[in-house]
PDB file of C-alpha atoms in Angstrom:
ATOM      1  CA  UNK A  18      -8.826 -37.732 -36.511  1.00 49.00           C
ATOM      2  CA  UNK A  19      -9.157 -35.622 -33.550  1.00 50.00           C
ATOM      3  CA  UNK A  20      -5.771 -34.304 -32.046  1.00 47.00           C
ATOM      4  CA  UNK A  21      -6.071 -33.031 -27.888  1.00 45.00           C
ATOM      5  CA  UNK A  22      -4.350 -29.686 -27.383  1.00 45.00           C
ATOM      6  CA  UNK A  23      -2.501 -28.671 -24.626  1.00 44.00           C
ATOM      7  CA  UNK A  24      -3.083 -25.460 -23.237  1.00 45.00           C
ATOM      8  CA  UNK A  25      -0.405 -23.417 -21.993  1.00 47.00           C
ATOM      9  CA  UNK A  26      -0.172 -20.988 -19.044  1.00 56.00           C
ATOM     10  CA  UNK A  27       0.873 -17.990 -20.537  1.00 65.00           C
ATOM     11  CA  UNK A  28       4.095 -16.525 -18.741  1.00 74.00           C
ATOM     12  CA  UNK A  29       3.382 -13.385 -16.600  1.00 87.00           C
ATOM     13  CA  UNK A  30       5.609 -10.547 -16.138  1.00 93.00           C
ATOM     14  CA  UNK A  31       6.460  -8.753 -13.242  1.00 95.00           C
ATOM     15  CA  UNK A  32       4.324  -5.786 -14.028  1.00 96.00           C
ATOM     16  CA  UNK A  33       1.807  -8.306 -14.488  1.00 97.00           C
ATOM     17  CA  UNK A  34       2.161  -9.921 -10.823  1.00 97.00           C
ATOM     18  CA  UNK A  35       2.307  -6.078  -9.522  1.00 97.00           C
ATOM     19  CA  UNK A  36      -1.276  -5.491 -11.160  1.00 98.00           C
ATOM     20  CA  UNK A  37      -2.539  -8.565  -9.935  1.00 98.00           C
ATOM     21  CA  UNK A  38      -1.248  -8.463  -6.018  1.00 98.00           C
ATOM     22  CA  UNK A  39      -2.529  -4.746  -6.297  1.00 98.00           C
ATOM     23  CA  UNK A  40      -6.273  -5.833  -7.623  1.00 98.00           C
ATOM     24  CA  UNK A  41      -5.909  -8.617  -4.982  1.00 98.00           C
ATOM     25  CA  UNK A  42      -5.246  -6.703  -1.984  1.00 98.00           C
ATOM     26  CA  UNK A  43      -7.384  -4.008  -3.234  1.00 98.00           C
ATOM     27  CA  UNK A  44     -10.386  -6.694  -2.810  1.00 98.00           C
ATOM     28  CA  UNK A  45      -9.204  -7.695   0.179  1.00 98.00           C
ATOM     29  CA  UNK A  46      -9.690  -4.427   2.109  1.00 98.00           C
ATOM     30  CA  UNK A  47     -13.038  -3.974   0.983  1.00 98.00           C
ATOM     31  CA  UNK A  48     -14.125  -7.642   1.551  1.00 98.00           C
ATOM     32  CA  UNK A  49     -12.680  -6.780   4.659  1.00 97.00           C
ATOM     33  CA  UNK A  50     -14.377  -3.179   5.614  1.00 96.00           C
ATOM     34  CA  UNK A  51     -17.758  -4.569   4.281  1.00 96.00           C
ATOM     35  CA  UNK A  52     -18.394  -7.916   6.031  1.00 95.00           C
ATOM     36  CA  UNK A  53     -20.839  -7.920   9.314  1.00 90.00           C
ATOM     37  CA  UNK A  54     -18.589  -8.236  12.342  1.00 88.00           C
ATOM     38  CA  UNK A  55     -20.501  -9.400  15.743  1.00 83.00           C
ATOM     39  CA  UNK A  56     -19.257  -6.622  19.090  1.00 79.00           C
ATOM     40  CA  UNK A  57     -18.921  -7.709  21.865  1.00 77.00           C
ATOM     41  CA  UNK A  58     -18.331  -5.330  24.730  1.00 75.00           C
ATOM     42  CA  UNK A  59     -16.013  -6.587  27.434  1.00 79.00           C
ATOM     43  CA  UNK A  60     -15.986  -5.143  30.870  1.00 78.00           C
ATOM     44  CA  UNK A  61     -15.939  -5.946  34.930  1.00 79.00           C
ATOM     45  CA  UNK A  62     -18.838  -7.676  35.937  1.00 77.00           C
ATOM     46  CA  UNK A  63     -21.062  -6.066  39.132  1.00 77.00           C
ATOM     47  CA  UNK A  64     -20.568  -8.599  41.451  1.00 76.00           C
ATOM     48  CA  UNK A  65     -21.121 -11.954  40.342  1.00 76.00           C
ATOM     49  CA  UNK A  66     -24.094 -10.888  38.019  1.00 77.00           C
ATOM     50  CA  UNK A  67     -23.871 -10.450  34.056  1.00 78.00           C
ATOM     51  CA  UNK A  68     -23.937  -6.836  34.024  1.00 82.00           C
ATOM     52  CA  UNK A  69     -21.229  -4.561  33.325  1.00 80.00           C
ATOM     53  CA  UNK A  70     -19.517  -1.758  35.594  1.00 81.00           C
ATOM     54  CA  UNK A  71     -19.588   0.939  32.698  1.00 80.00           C
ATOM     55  CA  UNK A  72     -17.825   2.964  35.531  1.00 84.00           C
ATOM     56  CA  UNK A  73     -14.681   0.840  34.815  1.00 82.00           C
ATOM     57  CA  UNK A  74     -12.834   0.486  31.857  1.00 82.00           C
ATOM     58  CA  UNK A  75     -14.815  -1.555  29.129  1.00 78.00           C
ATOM     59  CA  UNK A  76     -13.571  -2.208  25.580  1.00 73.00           C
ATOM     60  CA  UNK A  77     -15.916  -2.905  22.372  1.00 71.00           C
ATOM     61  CA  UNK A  78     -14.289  -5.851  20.051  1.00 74.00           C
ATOM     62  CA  UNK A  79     -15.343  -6.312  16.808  1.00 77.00           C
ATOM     63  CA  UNK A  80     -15.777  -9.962  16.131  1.00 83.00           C
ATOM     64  CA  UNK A  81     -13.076 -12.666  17.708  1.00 88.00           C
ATOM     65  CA  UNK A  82      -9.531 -12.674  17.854  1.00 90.00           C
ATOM     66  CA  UNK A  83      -7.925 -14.759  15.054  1.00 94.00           C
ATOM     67  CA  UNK A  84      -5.602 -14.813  12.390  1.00 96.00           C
ATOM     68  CA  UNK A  85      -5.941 -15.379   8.750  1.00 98.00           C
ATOM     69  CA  UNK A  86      -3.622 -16.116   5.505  1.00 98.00           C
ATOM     70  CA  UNK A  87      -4.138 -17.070   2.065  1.00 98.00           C
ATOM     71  CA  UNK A  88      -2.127 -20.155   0.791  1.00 98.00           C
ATOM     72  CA  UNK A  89      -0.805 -20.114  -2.658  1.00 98.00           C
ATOM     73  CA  UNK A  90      -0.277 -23.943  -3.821  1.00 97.00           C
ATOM     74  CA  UNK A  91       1.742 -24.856  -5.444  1.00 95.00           C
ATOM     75  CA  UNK A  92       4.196 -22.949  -3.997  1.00 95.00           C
ATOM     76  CA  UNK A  93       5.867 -21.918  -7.859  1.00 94.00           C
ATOM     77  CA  UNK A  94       5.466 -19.859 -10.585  1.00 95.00           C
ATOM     78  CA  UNK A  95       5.698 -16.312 -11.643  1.00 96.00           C
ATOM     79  CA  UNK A  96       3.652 -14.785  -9.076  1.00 97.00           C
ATOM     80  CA  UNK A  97       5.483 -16.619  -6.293  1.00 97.00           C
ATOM     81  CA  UNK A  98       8.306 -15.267  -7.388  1.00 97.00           C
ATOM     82  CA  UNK A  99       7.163 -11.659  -7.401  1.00 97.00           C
ATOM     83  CA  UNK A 100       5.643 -12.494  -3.623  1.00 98.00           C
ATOM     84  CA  UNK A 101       9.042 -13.322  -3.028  1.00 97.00           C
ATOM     85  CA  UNK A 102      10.994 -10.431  -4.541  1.00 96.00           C
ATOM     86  CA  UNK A 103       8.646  -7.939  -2.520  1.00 97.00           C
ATOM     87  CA  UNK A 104       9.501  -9.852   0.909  1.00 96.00           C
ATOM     88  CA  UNK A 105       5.365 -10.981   0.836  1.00 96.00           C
ATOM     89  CA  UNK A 106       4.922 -14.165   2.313  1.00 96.00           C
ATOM     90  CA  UNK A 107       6.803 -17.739   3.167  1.00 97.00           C
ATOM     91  CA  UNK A 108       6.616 -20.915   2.581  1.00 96.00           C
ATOM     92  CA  UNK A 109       3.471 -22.422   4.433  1.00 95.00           C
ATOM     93  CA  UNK A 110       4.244 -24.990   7.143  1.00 90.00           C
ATOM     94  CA  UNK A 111       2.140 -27.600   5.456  1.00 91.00           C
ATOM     95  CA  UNK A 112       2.854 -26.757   2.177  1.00 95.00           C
ATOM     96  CA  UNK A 113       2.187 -23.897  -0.454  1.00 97.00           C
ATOM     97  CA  UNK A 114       2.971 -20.348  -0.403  1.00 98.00           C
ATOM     98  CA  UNK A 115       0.979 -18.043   2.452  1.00 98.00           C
ATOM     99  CA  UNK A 116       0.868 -14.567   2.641  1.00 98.00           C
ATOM    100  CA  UNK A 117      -0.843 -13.527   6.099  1.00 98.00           C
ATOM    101  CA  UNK A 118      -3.260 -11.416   6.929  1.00 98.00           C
ATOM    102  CA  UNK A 119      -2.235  -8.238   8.481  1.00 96.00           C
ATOM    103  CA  UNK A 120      -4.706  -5.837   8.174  1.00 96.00           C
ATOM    104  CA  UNK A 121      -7.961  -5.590  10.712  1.00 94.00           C
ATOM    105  CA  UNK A 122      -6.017  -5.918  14.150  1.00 91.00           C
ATOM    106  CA  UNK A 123      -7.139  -8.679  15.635  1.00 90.00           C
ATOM    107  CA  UNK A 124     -10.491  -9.378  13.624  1.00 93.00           C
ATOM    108  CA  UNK A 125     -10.601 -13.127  12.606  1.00 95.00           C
ATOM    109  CA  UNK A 126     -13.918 -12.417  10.604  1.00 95.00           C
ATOM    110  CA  UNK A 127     -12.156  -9.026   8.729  1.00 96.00           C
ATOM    111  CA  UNK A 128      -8.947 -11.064   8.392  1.00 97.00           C
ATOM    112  CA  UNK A 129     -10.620 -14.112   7.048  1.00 98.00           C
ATOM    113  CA  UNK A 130     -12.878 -11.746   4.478  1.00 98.00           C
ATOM    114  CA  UNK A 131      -9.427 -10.345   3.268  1.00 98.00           C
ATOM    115  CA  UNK A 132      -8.094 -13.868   2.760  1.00 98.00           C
ATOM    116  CA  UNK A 133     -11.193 -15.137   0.915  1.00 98.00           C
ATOM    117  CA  UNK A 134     -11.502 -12.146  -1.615  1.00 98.00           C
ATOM    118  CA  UNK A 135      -7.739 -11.782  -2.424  1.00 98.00           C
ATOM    119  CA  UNK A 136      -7.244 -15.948  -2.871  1.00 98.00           C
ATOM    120  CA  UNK A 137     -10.637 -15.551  -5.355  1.00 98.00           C
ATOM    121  CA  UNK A 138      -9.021 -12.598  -7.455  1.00 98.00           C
ATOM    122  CA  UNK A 139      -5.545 -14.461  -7.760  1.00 98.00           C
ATOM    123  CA  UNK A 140      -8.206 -17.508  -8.428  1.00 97.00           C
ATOM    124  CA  UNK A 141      -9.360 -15.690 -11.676  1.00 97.00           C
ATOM    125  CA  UNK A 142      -6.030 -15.716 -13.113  1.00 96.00           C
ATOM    126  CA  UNK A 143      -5.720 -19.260 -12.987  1.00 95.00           C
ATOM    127  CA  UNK A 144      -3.131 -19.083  -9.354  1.00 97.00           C
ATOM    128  CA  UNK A 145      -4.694 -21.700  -7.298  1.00 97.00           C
ATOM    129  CA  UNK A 146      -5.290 -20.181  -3.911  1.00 98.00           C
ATOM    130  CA  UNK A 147      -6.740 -20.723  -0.990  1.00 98.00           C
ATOM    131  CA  UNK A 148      -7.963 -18.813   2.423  1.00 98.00           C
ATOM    132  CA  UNK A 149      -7.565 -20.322   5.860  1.00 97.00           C
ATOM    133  CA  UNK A 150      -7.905 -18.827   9.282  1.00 97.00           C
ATOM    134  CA  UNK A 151      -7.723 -19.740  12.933  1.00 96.00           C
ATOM    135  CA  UNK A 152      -9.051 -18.415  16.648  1.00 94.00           C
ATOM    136  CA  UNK A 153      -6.181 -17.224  18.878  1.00 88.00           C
TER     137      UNK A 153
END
């Protein structure tokens, strides 16, 4: 007779959370320093051409302007709560738990590399997360 067991989540502490948001975000800023970012240099135009007036006041961007977050679903559990207790995060709009993205200015691609390597670290410990990210 075979008999189906039911794994448990083990509870986490808060020290536990702590390590785990610190390992997270710790991943983030690298992901975030090391991912190729497209410049763009914006400027006046001479005339009507495509050239730029370097004598004017030209900026470099890295990448496009965008916003990212990483969404935490469901929106319970021990490491919620932590987020929570900490003041990290809301509740999404369409659900889940997000925690935005507020490192890397205004760098959708840096932002979005953040999201992406903090959801996969709180992914290893069995928190289903996700990263999402739109242009401005």
């Amino acid at each position: 007779m075979t008999t189906s067991v039911i794994e448990k989540k083990k509870a986490i502490g808060k020290r536990e959370c702590a390590r785990i948001y610190k390992e997270a975000y710790a991943a983030g800023l690298i992901a975030g320093k090391e991912v190729g970012v497209p410049k763009f240099i914006v400027g006046d135009a001479i005339g009507l051409s495509d050239q730029i007036d370097y004598t004017k006041k030209t900026y470099i961007l890295e990448g496009l302007c965008g916003f990212a977050w990483v969404n935490i679903s469901p929106a319970r559990g021990a490491f919620v709560t932590y987020l929570k207790s900490i003041d990290a995060g809301h509740k999404g709009y369409y659900g889940g738990y997000e925690i935005w993205v507020r490192e890397f200015g205004q760098s959708v691609d840096r932002k979005y590399a953040f999201a992406q390597a903090f959801a996969e670290v709180l992914g290893r410990y069995g928190i289903e997360a996700s990263a999402g990210s739109r242009l401005d």
